[in-house]
């Protein structure tokens, strides 16, 4: 028998999402199995472990740490390091040491909130288990994390659970290496943990504990509105089949038509009401438990007010034990929407809820576990090929950490945009993107935005050297940057969109055509951009092509009223087209005269090149919608109509022309609009599908003209699953490599991440046009 090799003593540094996910207990188990002695602990950089054993065993330990980590963990790097100041390994066994807090930047990832795991669900329903029916059950593989954290490293003493002293039984679980709750920081039970309480809107007690949950379920069955405190804030719940109850919720919440999310008791109930694919089923049952946009099943109608005129249902499964308990006795789904007035941030505190929700909810089901920071529900839809499109990145996914291709010399705060706001901390080689915060138009959301900037910076202990912001002078985020007292670096909006996609895919800024299509973004020339083709070569960006500009009569009023956009498009055609469009759209003679005057004189009618606004105009021309009661309503109606169309290869004509004055290519929408005006009796669904196909075709043509082999699709228009699928198909057929948002949203929720890459590369401006008209040989099939 060959002699064993002498033991080695090594330190292993582990970076990534490795706190709050059962990582130290996992390392303890692996080391014990291998017979390696030492210790493991959390610190500001992630996890550090000391291991003593034979070289082969230490290599095996490192390999398992890298490749067999807990499901909720994300290991981004492991390195053997040297540090003589670290304490030695014990003579026997392997220990979990107390976390060490030192000065300087915190480099570990912030753990995310996770829905109940299978084991906790089983215990929740087991009459013999001591946590049966306990609304705060959790373990190392599930439960609240980010919503509870007050500071890092992640330990109970640095969360809002610090006020709950563990009982002897829970303490024993916490200390036992063989237990699933070994070092589970939010660990608790009915004896020592948080408790549920049901009160009236006036704060009068109704019931506690299990009785409170039963009373809340009974109230939902009677058509009442119940506010329920979830992981990251309150939901407003109401019976989704009760038309009167849903109408009352809309009236009280001041939410006219924007669809409500619907929560189902379990997957079996959900599959009775909506169409589910294997891909969507996997997302629904994932630890993130997002809202999925799925087609409603025929014959199982929800109340008409849940999603007026929309065949898609924002379907979700319970994301917390409290929701599981509440819905287990319900035989029908419930609306589960954010507990706030329209455009306000989430309500997180029980006392605050009694004030803000007094005129909305009939009852409040709250509890005494404080929420450190609000986290909304994430929203995902799938492309025609089953690929995810993240519409809102929040609970279960955020904060999101991405890796920069090089190291920033100093930490930066990235302020994001105005709509679907997020912000980011860029420090070293990483970007930490906040959860979705909302639109910054209201004072309450602006306060949340400022608080998140402070707390996210505090969590990573970053001393900001500057702020990266959008170039729009009127964005709240831009004004925040300008008044921060720090140096500001403005980045063009659509360039940030494209760079966010490049960051995800680790793509350099060379031989890439970025296609940034959205509703609104401040252009380098002071006009509204939104139909942009940005050519990236040698680390520089130039405006290679754009959508033909048109005016928005009334400015913001045209964003809300799609008929104004349709009138503007028709006005550009001449020959009396505007009169016909105005009549079909129901515009009065006086309204039409006023709008045409604005267009002719260029008064209060800003110029835009926005594909999002073009969708508005096309929707109005097709009779699919007149007004956007919520952002993107009419464009969504165009997409949904196109999805109903019979298969066809028809395509509306859009021309690509050289614009000499601005030295760029231009997509001319006029031929397509002329067809829509001249053929008012054609099937709107067929025309909507032809419009999508026309856009995809012309996108691929411009890509071929650019010569770039890689095309990055970015911007809110690519939330449209059909447009994205058709565009990808056309580009692949043209021999192009396609990059699209994958883990980040295509909308403004990713702007802050793109700003971080812009700062690293000092790539902030889109240069105007091309100096020489390029030669072109088509490679389209």
XYZ file of C-alpha atoms in Angstrom:
781
model
C 0.000 0.000 0.000
C 1.638 3.301 -1.086
C 2.257 5.798 1.711
C -0.189 8.687 1.932
C 1.047 12.105 0.919
C 1.681 14.633 3.696
C -1.309 16.881 4.483
C -1.485 20.305 2.948
C -2.969 23.430 4.512
C -4.774 25.737 2.084
C -7.194 28.685 1.985
C -9.958 28.702 -0.651
C -11.727 31.941 -1.588
C -15.242 31.503 -3.057
C -16.971 34.424 -4.785
C -20.536 34.869 -6.015
C -23.973 34.372 -4.477
C -22.719 32.230 -1.616
C -24.360 33.757 1.454
C -27.915 32.999 2.504
C -28.108 29.913 0.316
C -26.857 27.187 2.683
C -23.330 27.409 1.324
C -21.409 27.092 4.613
C -23.445 24.024 5.694
C -22.817 22.558 2.230
C -19.050 23.085 2.587
C -19.204 21.584 6.093
C -20.913 18.425 4.767
C -18.478 17.985 1.878
C -15.419 18.512 4.062
C -16.731 16.077 6.660
C -17.427 13.441 3.971
C -13.879 13.819 2.642
C -12.312 13.726 6.107
C -10.842 17.211 5.694
C -10.441 19.366 8.803
C -10.676 23.142 8.888
C -13.245 25.919 8.984
C -15.528 28.017 6.757
C -16.998 31.468 7.273
C -18.742 34.365 5.560
C -16.861 37.601 5.059
C -16.989 40.745 2.956
C -15.695 38.958 -0.149
C -17.995 35.935 -0.006
C -16.917 32.683 1.661
C -13.455 31.753 2.887
C -12.532 28.242 3.966
C -9.383 26.714 5.439
C -8.849 23.040 4.640
C -6.160 20.621 5.812
C -5.777 17.233 4.124
C -4.139 15.341 1.314
C -3.714 17.306 -1.906
C -6.126 15.076 -3.841
C -8.822 15.559 -1.189
C -8.390 19.330 -1.204
C -8.652 19.374 -4.996
C -11.812 17.284 -4.754
C -13.225 19.685 -2.151
C -12.563 22.661 -4.425
C -14.145 20.860 -7.396
C -17.325 20.069 -5.457
C -17.517 23.633 -4.178
C -17.339 24.884 -7.754
C -19.645 22.395 -9.432
C -22.035 20.940 -6.821
C -23.051 24.025 -4.868
C -26.637 24.378 -3.564
C -29.222 25.177 -6.238
C -29.757 28.724 -4.992
C -26.005 29.501 -5.033
C -24.066 30.970 -7.961
C -20.313 30.480 -7.776
C -18.510 32.928 -10.042
C -14.978 32.142 -8.951
C -12.754 30.077 -6.641
C -9.087 30.718 -5.902
C -6.486 29.221 -3.589
C -5.085 32.161 -1.644
C -2.454 32.820 1.009
C -2.969 34.827 4.186
C -0.762 34.203 7.201
C -3.096 36.235 9.405
C -5.952 33.723 9.135
C -6.443 31.413 12.152
C -5.231 27.803 11.891
C -7.459 24.800 11.315
C -8.703 22.908 14.396
C -6.966 19.663 15.371
C -10.131 17.687 14.571
C -13.289 18.241 12.563
C -14.573 21.044 10.405
C -16.179 24.181 11.893
C -18.504 26.966 10.756
C -16.965 30.110 12.212
C -18.594 33.437 12.966
C -18.580 35.891 10.084
C -15.790 38.408 10.006
C -16.535 42.061 9.270
C -13.622 44.263 8.244
C -13.377 47.702 6.726
C -13.458 48.352 3.006
C -15.648 47.292 0.150
C -17.995 44.312 0.502
C -17.553 42.079 -2.527
C -19.959 39.221 -1.783
C -23.211 38.981 -3.742
C -26.438 39.979 -2.027
C -28.678 36.904 -1.569
C -32.161 36.924 -3.097
C -35.590 35.947 -1.772
C -36.742 32.428 -2.674
C -40.173 30.745 -2.683
C -40.826 27.803 -0.299
C -38.893 24.651 -1.219
C -40.436 21.180 -1.525
C -39.322 20.102 1.953
C -40.767 23.173 3.647
C -44.037 22.798 1.729
C -44.297 19.217 2.939
C -43.692 20.201 6.551
C -46.169 23.045 6.240
C -48.915 20.535 5.391
C -47.842 17.777 7.804
C -50.123 17.680 10.890
C -47.356 15.934 12.847
C -44.705 18.560 12.101
C -44.131 21.292 14.657
C -44.244 23.903 11.868
C -47.539 22.671 10.441
C -49.463 25.727 9.321
C -46.657 28.104 10.315
C -46.544 31.063 7.909
C -42.809 31.727 8.308
C -41.321 28.304 7.648
C -37.978 28.391 5.802
C -34.621 26.626 5.538
C -31.243 27.126 3.892
C -32.787 26.555 0.445
C -35.738 28.934 0.649
C -37.264 31.919 2.357
C -36.621 35.658 2.618
C -33.114 37.041 2.175
C -32.704 40.467 0.487
C -36.000 41.731 1.903
C -34.678 41.078 5.448
C -31.020 42.113 5.130
C -29.891 45.244 6.943
C -26.153 44.766 6.310
C -23.612 42.214 5.114
C -22.096 39.666 5.667
C -25.358 37.722 5.848
C -25.992 36.654 9.457
C -29.151 36.694 11.564
C -27.802 39.581 13.646
C -27.722 41.734 10.485
C -31.332 41.014 9.426
C -34.738 42.023 10.706
C -34.957 38.549 12.325
C -32.459 39.636 14.987
C -35.316 40.646 17.302
C -36.629 37.051 17.415
C -34.622 34.932 19.880
C -34.369 31.290 18.790
C -36.038 28.768 21.096
C -34.006 25.748 22.283
C -35.335 23.481 19.522
C -34.684 25.993 16.736
C -31.260 26.730 18.204
C -30.441 23.017 18.107
C -31.475 22.849 14.426
C -29.380 25.914 13.690
C -26.304 24.307 15.294
C -26.713 20.775 13.923
C -24.620 19.989 10.797
C -27.058 17.217 9.845
C -30.122 19.483 9.909
C -31.594 21.263 6.885
C -31.740 24.437 8.965
C -28.066 24.362 9.902
C -27.198 28.094 9.902
C -30.520 29.044 8.263
C -30.548 32.675 9.402
C -34.349 33.340 9.264
C -35.050 30.068 11.130
C -38.100 30.245 13.423
C -41.132 28.314 14.647
C -44.527 29.160 16.201
C -42.927 29.339 19.665
C -40.159 31.834 18.898
C -40.834 33.437 15.522
C -43.053 36.042 13.869
C -46.848 35.827 14.110
C -49.723 36.664 11.770
C -52.505 39.076 12.664
C -55.696 40.084 10.816
C -57.035 43.593 11.438
C -59.656 45.842 9.908
C -58.681 48.794 7.737
C -59.015 50.907 10.898
C -56.552 48.659 12.745
C -59.065 46.850 14.953
C -57.957 43.261 15.739
C -59.950 40.447 14.122
C -57.881 37.286 14.707
C -54.324 35.977 15.202
C -52.355 32.994 13.897
C -54.155 30.231 12.028
C -57.530 31.802 12.835
C -56.409 34.998 11.093
C -55.558 33.071 7.909
C -58.924 31.248 7.961
C -60.815 34.508 8.508
C -58.945 36.177 5.635
C -59.773 33.267 3.296
C -63.425 33.501 4.337
C -63.419 37.243 3.615
C -62.039 36.642 0.118
C -64.847 34.142 -0.487
C -67.349 36.860 0.465
C -65.984 39.320 -2.085
C -63.910 41.476 0.260
C -60.516 42.980 -0.553
C -57.724 41.712 1.711
C -54.224 43.215 1.876
C -51.679 40.454 2.579
C -48.099 41.078 3.679
C -45.849 38.956 1.491
C -42.081 38.611 1.235
C -41.280 42.070 -0.114
C -44.470 43.984 0.574
C -48.249 43.842 0.668
C -50.460 42.346 -2.046
C -54.112 43.248 -2.562
C -56.115 40.039 -2.956
C -59.665 39.582 -4.204
C -61.658 36.722 -5.743
C -60.608 36.714 -9.426
C -63.974 35.270 -10.521
C -66.087 37.903 -8.723
C -66.747 40.722 -11.213
C -68.094 43.113 -8.580
C -65.147 42.555 -6.260
C -62.620 43.064 -9.073
C -64.446 46.225 -10.193
C -64.342 47.540 -6.619
C -60.586 46.916 -6.484
C -60.043 48.797 -9.748
C -62.145 51.707 -8.533
C -60.428 51.969 -5.156
C -56.916 51.456 -6.537
C -57.474 53.971 -9.377
C -56.284 51.435 -11.939
C -58.441 51.685 -15.045
C -57.403 48.898 -17.398
C -53.891 47.635 -16.635
C -54.142 43.856 -16.099
C -54.008 42.351 -12.632
C -51.842 39.352 -11.771
C -53.684 36.215 -10.675
C -52.463 33.780 -8.016
C -53.494 30.120 -8.171
C -53.491 27.676 -5.264
C -51.282 25.158 -7.039
C -50.124 24.065 -10.469
C -53.151 21.815 -10.983
C -55.557 24.738 -10.508
C -53.397 26.990 -12.683
C -53.439 24.449 -15.529
C -57.245 24.384 -15.353
C -57.388 28.097 -16.132
C -54.426 28.902 -18.424
C -52.382 27.230 -21.154
C -49.086 25.938 -19.748
C -46.067 24.688 -21.701
C -43.179 22.650 -20.252
C -41.022 25.782 -20.358
C -43.535 27.989 -18.531
C -44.212 25.222 -16.001
C -40.518 25.143 -15.117
C -40.444 28.911 -14.585
C -43.610 28.889 -12.484
C -42.215 26.184 -10.196
C -38.736 27.697 -9.935
C -37.496 29.151 -6.616
C -38.130 32.654 -8.006
C -41.870 31.936 -8.529
C -42.365 34.775 -11.046
C -45.534 35.988 -12.692
C -45.808 34.394 -16.150
C -47.875 35.865 -18.988
C -49.857 32.896 -20.317
C -52.934 32.473 -22.577
C -56.249 32.022 -20.771
C -58.090 28.764 -21.447
C -61.391 28.925 -23.272
C -64.392 28.156 -21.097
C -62.706 29.170 -17.807
C -63.233 32.924 -17.787
C -61.908 35.080 -15.010
C -63.851 38.235 -14.179
C -63.724 40.538 -17.208
C -62.097 43.258 -15.127
C -58.992 41.168 -14.378
C -57.406 41.849 -17.788
C -59.822 43.864 -19.953
C -59.546 42.901 -23.616
C -56.403 40.866 -22.974
C -56.261 37.094 -23.574
C -53.078 36.770 -21.493
C -53.176 36.087 -17.766
C -50.395 37.179 -15.433
C -50.359 33.816 -13.639
C -48.368 33.014 -10.511
C -48.112 30.421 -7.776
C -47.867 31.282 -4.064
C -44.480 32.833 -3.329
C -44.552 32.612 0.480
C -45.840 30.155 3.101
C -48.504 32.684 4.117
C -49.897 32.747 0.582
C -49.808 28.935 0.474
C -51.840 28.712 3.687
C -54.298 31.366 2.583
C -55.042 29.730 -0.762
C -55.159 26.098 0.374
C -58.863 26.402 1.236
C -59.748 28.458 -1.860
C -61.365 26.644 -4.777
C -60.790 29.539 -7.207
C -57.942 31.896 -8.075
C -57.415 35.348 -6.593
C -56.172 38.626 -7.979
C -52.787 39.395 -6.376
C -51.691 42.919 -7.227
C -49.275 45.324 -5.573
C -50.818 47.023 -2.538
C -50.608 50.662 -3.519
C -52.357 53.345 -5.484
C -51.465 53.525 -9.168
C -47.759 54.346 -9.744
C -46.892 54.366 -6.015
C -44.251 52.048 -4.506
C -45.140 48.933 -2.544
C -46.453 49.154 1.004
C -44.159 47.232 3.400
C -44.992 48.252 6.972
C -48.151 47.268 8.856
C -48.724 50.728 10.314
C -48.052 52.328 6.929
C -50.488 49.883 5.307
C -53.283 50.896 7.661
C -52.789 54.480 6.516
C -52.122 54.062 2.795
C -54.551 51.191 2.198
C -57.411 52.356 4.428
C -59.519 53.334 1.420
C -58.628 50.235 -0.631
C -58.565 47.129 1.570
C -61.359 45.867 3.823
C -58.957 43.785 5.935
C -55.185 43.586 6.414
C -53.397 40.285 7.018
C -50.040 41.409 8.383
C -47.343 40.174 10.721
C -44.532 41.355 12.982
C -41.550 40.365 10.800
C -40.264 43.699 9.451
C -39.423 44.082 5.768
C -36.092 45.880 5.383
C -36.655 46.783 1.731
C -39.521 46.475 -0.729
C -39.334 43.853 -3.498
C -42.029 43.559 -6.153
C -42.967 40.402 -8.077
C -40.911 39.505 -11.149
C -42.702 39.164 -14.502
C -41.638 36.933 -17.412
C -43.102 35.943 -20.761
C -41.797 33.508 -23.358
C -40.923 33.976 -27.011
C -42.517 31.759 -29.655
C -39.458 29.500 -29.251
C -39.907 29.253 -25.467
C -37.079 31.641 -24.530
C -37.674 33.951 -21.547
C -38.234 37.691 -21.853
C -37.890 39.331 -18.454
C -40.374 42.189 -18.221
C -39.721 43.032 -14.574
C -36.735 41.743 -12.626
C -37.401 41.793 -8.896
C -38.215 39.137 -6.246
C -36.339 35.905 -6.838
C -33.849 37.434 -9.281
C -32.664 40.757 -7.882
C -30.392 42.281 -6.797
C -28.640 41.027 -9.915
C -24.860 40.785 -10.127
C -23.100 40.934 -13.488
C -19.400 40.815 -14.287
C -17.667 43.655 -16.103
C -14.980 42.776 -18.674
C -12.390 44.823 -16.746
C -11.973 46.567 -13.423
C -13.313 50.047 -12.706
C -10.773 52.245 -10.924
C -13.423 53.627 -8.517
C -17.007 52.740 -7.505
C -19.805 54.407 -9.454
C -23.539 54.765 -8.959
C -25.525 54.222 -12.166
C -28.791 56.170 -11.990
C -30.802 54.364 -14.681
C -33.754 55.910 -16.497
C -37.214 57.274 -15.659
C -39.628 54.458 -16.498
C -39.280 50.950 -15.029
C -36.514 52.439 -12.959
C -33.610 50.510 -11.479
C -30.199 51.692 -10.385
C -26.863 49.949 -10.107
C -23.646 49.992 -8.123
C -20.586 49.410 -10.292
C -17.474 48.560 -8.339
C -14.369 46.607 -9.242
C -15.317 44.030 -11.867
C -18.983 43.775 -10.950
C -22.298 45.541 -11.373
C -25.052 45.074 -8.787
C -28.423 45.964 -10.318
C -31.289 46.804 -7.966
C -34.737 45.237 -8.165
C -37.439 47.037 -10.143
C -38.371 50.295 -8.408
C -41.115 51.677 -10.671
C -41.681 54.882 -12.596
C -40.118 57.973 -11.032
C -42.996 60.378 -11.669
C -44.295 60.318 -8.079
C -42.705 61.668 -4.918
C -43.110 58.344 -3.062
C -41.262 56.391 -5.773
C -38.570 59.045 -5.844
C -38.069 58.583 -2.086
C -37.777 54.812 -2.584
C -35.268 55.442 -5.376
C -33.078 57.624 -3.140
C -33.305 55.134 -0.271
C -32.311 52.264 -2.571
C -29.308 54.229 -3.832
C -28.162 54.730 -0.243
C -28.856 51.192 0.999
C -27.450 49.396 -2.041
C -24.283 51.432 -1.696
C -24.177 50.654 2.018
C -24.646 46.921 1.440
C -21.519 46.804 -0.687
C -19.774 49.501 1.380
C -19.018 51.541 -1.724
C -17.743 55.116 -1.579
C -19.008 56.479 -4.894
C -16.608 58.551 -6.975
C -19.249 59.577 -9.513
C -22.730 59.037 -10.937
C -23.540 57.755 -14.427
C -26.896 58.986 -15.742
C -29.112 59.367 -18.801
C -28.698 62.367 -21.094
C -32.377 63.315 -20.777
C -32.294 66.616 -18.862
C -35.765 66.164 -17.346
C -35.450 62.627 -15.979
C -35.767 62.451 -12.207
C -32.765 60.121 -12.211
C -30.696 62.707 -14.124
C -31.626 65.456 -11.688
C -30.762 63.123 -8.807
C -27.309 62.618 -10.342
C -26.795 66.321 -10.952
C -27.670 67.212 -7.357
C -25.622 64.413 -5.792
C -22.520 66.561 -5.440
C -20.527 63.975 -7.387
C -19.107 64.168 -10.931
C -21.727 63.100 -13.517
C -21.179 61.070 -16.675
C -24.224 61.250 -19.025
C -24.807 58.297 -21.392
C -27.102 58.287 -24.417
C -30.235 56.255 -23.641
C -30.270 53.868 -26.597
C -26.546 53.251 -26.425
C -27.078 52.144 -22.797
C -29.807 49.761 -24.013
C -27.401 48.136 -26.467
C -24.523 48.002 -23.978
C -26.722 46.194 -21.442
C -27.136 43.367 -23.963
C -23.394 43.353 -24.692
C -22.676 43.160 -20.953
C -24.894 40.100 -20.570
C -23.207 38.313 -23.455
C -19.660 39.553 -22.701
C -19.437 40.982 -26.222
C -16.859 43.622 -27.164
C -17.938 46.856 -28.877
C -16.736 45.905 -32.314
C -18.477 44.551 -35.432
C -21.863 44.882 -33.710
C -25.049 46.548 -34.882
C -27.211 47.521 -31.924
C -30.919 47.767 -32.695
C -32.578 49.859 -29.966
C -36.331 50.141 -30.472
C -38.491 51.663 -27.758
C -41.046 54.347 -27.030
C -38.998 57.316 -25.908
C -35.369 58.220 -25.384
C -33.472 61.503 -25.555
C -31.433 61.668 -28.750
C -28.056 63.275 -29.292
C -29.748 65.894 -31.515
C -32.365 66.805 -28.891
C -35.193 64.923 -30.638
C -36.978 61.830 -29.378
C -35.252 58.666 -30.564
C -36.613 55.142 -30.474
C -35.973 53.445 -33.816
C -32.180 53.331 -33.724
C -29.479 51.271 -35.420
C -26.192 51.961 -33.624
C -23.046 50.628 -35.282
C -20.241 49.706 -32.887
C -16.770 49.517 -34.382
C -13.426 49.824 -32.652
C -15.008 50.943 -29.398
C -16.953 53.795 -31.040
C -20.677 54.153 -31.709
C -22.358 55.831 -34.671
C -25.972 56.224 -35.762
C -26.081 53.947 -38.788
C -29.830 54.067 -39.426
C -33.110 55.225 -37.905
C -36.839 55.104 -38.384
C -38.114 57.984 -40.538
C -38.977 60.777 -38.069
C -42.520 62.073 -37.532
C -44.102 64.520 -35.122
C -46.098 63.895 -31.945
C -48.859 66.526 -31.841
C -49.377 67.553 -28.240
C -46.197 65.871 -27.002
C -47.056 63.632 -24.035
C -50.728 63.739 -25.012
C -49.807 61.847 -28.192
C -48.127 59.141 -26.111
C -51.468 58.572 -24.368
C -53.715 59.055 -27.433
C -52.671 56.771 -30.297
C -55.076 58.532 -32.692
C -52.825 61.584 -32.611
C -49.912 59.470 -33.813
C -52.056 57.957 -36.575
C -53.065 61.453 -37.654
C -49.413 62.572 -37.701
C -48.419 59.603 -39.871
C -51.276 60.301 -42.275
C -50.445 64.011 -42.330
C -46.990 63.163 -43.690
C -48.637 61.323 -46.606
C -50.751 64.287 -47.751
C -53.553 63.759 -50.302
C -56.310 64.070 -47.707
C -55.183 60.992 -45.785
C -55.281 62.845 -42.451
C -58.959 63.671 -42.845
C -59.889 60.050 -43.449
C -57.839 58.860 -40.456
C -59.335 61.513 -38.159
C -62.857 60.518 -39.131
C -62.215 56.801 -38.540
C -60.573 57.509 -35.199
C -63.469 59.544 -33.879
C -61.591 62.839 -33.671
C -63.878 65.844 -33.823
C -63.463 68.510 -36.484
C -62.104 71.004 -33.953
C -59.640 68.434 -32.540
C -58.467 67.578 -36.047
C -57.968 71.216 -36.998
C -56.009 71.915 -33.820
C -53.769 68.879 -34.264
C -53.116 69.617 -37.936
C -52.150 73.173 -37.006
C -49.659 71.837 -34.473
C -48.209 69.528 -37.119
C -47.986 72.178 -39.838
C -46.377 74.769 -37.583
C -44.255 72.380 -35.566
C -45.681 73.783 -32.343
C -45.803 71.511 -29.300
C -45.193 68.633 -31.690
C -41.751 67.165 -30.990
C -40.003 65.096 -33.643
C -39.509 61.411 -32.901
C -38.098 58.322 -34.623
C -39.769 55.866 -32.257
C -40.849 52.367 -33.253
C -42.968 52.248 -30.093
C -44.936 55.285 -31.224
C -45.202 53.783 -34.719
C -46.889 50.770 -33.082
C -49.309 53.216 -31.449
C -50.190 54.753 -34.794
C -50.586 51.400 -36.529
C -52.814 50.169 -33.695
C -55.095 53.177 -34.093
C -55.181 52.794 -37.898
C -56.206 49.135 -37.492
C -58.910 50.014 -34.994
C -57.207 47.995 -32.256
C -57.030 50.806 -29.722
C -57.386 54.533 -29.346
C -55.698 55.318 -26.056
C -52.941 53.911 -23.865
C -54.555 53.654 -20.436
C -51.237 52.108 -19.376
C -47.815 52.033 -21.002
C -47.705 49.896 -24.132
C -51.427 49.007 -24.201
C -52.015 49.740 -27.897
C -48.734 48.123 -29.080
C -49.670 45.035 -27.059
C -53.055 44.979 -28.800
C -51.237 44.996 -32.159
C -49.081 42.056 -31.093
C -52.035 40.072 -29.734
C -53.968 40.660 -32.949
C -50.981 39.452 -34.984
C -50.786 36.289 -32.884
C -54.438 35.531 -33.806
C -53.748 35.809 -37.544
C -53.724 32.833 -39.857
C -50.240 31.776 -41.071
C -49.116 33.934 -43.958
C -45.949 35.284 -45.555
C -47.522 38.688 -46.272
C -45.464 41.671 -45.231
C -46.287 45.366 -45.156
C -43.823 47.345 -47.288
C -41.170 49.402 -45.495
C -38.392 50.961 -47.550
C -34.733 51.502 -46.665
C -33.432 54.771 -48.097
C -30.257 56.792 -47.816
C -30.745 60.148 -46.068
C -28.055 62.365 -47.509
C -28.434 65.338 -45.153
C -27.895 63.241 -42.016
C -25.607 60.635 -43.623
C -27.516 57.582 -42.474
C -30.000 54.999 -43.658
C -33.652 55.542 -42.923
C -36.592 53.132 -42.649
C -39.502 54.723 -44.457
C -42.808 53.660 -42.878
C -44.950 55.602 -45.367
C -45.600 52.730 -47.808
C -46.920 50.558 -44.968
C -49.122 53.311 -43.551
C -50.471 54.041 -47.044
C -51.567 50.398 -47.356
C -53.337 50.542 -43.982
C -55.183 53.729 -44.921
C -56.136 52.498 -48.404
C -57.365 49.098 -47.186
C -59.537 49.858 -44.146
C -61.637 46.707 -44.536
C -58.745 44.224 -44.481
C -58.591 41.838 -41.519
C -56.784 43.770 -38.723
C -55.131 40.598 -37.415
C -53.641 39.844 -40.832
C -52.442 43.422 -41.213
C -50.935 43.405 -37.711
C -49.006 40.228 -38.549
C -47.861 41.733 -41.854
C -46.652 44.832 -39.988
C -44.545 42.694 -37.641
C -43.121 40.760 -40.577
C -42.326 43.986 -42.407
C -40.393 45.332 -39.444
C -38.418 42.105 -39.070
C -37.605 42.060 -42.777
C -36.386 45.640 -42.873
C -34.369 45.126 -39.672
C -32.487 42.287 -41.328
C -31.948 44.378 -44.457
C -30.358 47.194 -42.458
C -28.204 44.650 -40.631
C -26.904 43.401 -43.962
C -26.180 46.945 -45.103
C -24.129 47.552 -41.952
C -21.813 44.619 -42.629
C -21.788 43.783 -38.904
C -21.858 40.064 -38.209
C -23.453 40.420 -34.774
C -26.767 42.158 -34.051
C -27.893 43.094 -30.532
C -31.649 43.555 -30.036
C -32.491 45.994 -27.236
C -35.234 48.298 -26.022
C -38.800 47.935 -24.840
C -40.212 47.001 -28.264
C -38.484 43.633 -27.873
C -40.786 42.816 -24.980
C -43.014 41.946 -27.935
C -42.489 38.183 -28.210
C -43.632 37.988 -31.838
C -41.438 40.875 -32.986
C -38.426 39.399 -31.239
C -39.026 35.909 -32.686
C -39.571 37.197 -36.233
C -36.541 39.489 -36.004
C -34.292 36.698 -34.777
C -35.494 34.389 -37.541
C -34.884 37.027 -40.228
C -31.418 37.843 -38.904
C -30.354 34.206 -38.628
C -31.577 33.630 -42.177
C -29.364 36.563 -43.198
C -26.348 34.905 -41.576
C -26.202 37.151 -38.534
C -25.401 36.214 -34.958
C -28.163 37.517 -32.706
C -27.803 38.736 -29.114
C -30.872 39.631 -27.060
C -31.694 40.320 -23.434
C -31.581 37.068 -21.500
C -31.302 37.649 -17.752
C -32.031 41.372 -17.882
C -35.163 43.086 -19.211
C -35.019 44.515 -22.740
C -36.788 47.619 -21.377
C -35.471 50.513 -19.277
C -34.973 48.175 -16.313
C -31.551 47.356 -17.816
C -30.412 50.916 -18.558
C -28.397 51.213 -15.333
C -26.429 48.058 -16.209
C -25.641 49.466 -19.658
C -24.517 52.733 -18.080
C -21.943 50.820 -16.027
C -20.372 49.328 -19.151
C -20.485 52.733 -20.853
C -18.472 54.199 -17.961
C -15.926 51.382 -18.078
C -15.385 51.780 -21.817
C -15.839 55.573 -21.815
C -18.392 54.984 -24.550
C -21.171 57.473 -23.843
C -22.050 59.172 -27.141
C -23.602 58.076 -30.424
C -21.827 59.914 -33.207
C -24.019 61.374 -35.980
C -24.308 59.276 -39.108
C -21.613 58.031 -41.464
C -19.095 60.052 -43.393
C -19.426 57.994 -46.567
C -22.431 56.145 -47.910
C -21.478 52.446 -47.653
C -21.701 50.061 -50.578
C -24.284 47.316 -50.167
C -24.693 43.784 -51.425
C -27.711 41.991 -49.978
C -27.272 38.621 -48.280
C -30.973 38.253 -47.591
C -32.453 34.920 -48.684
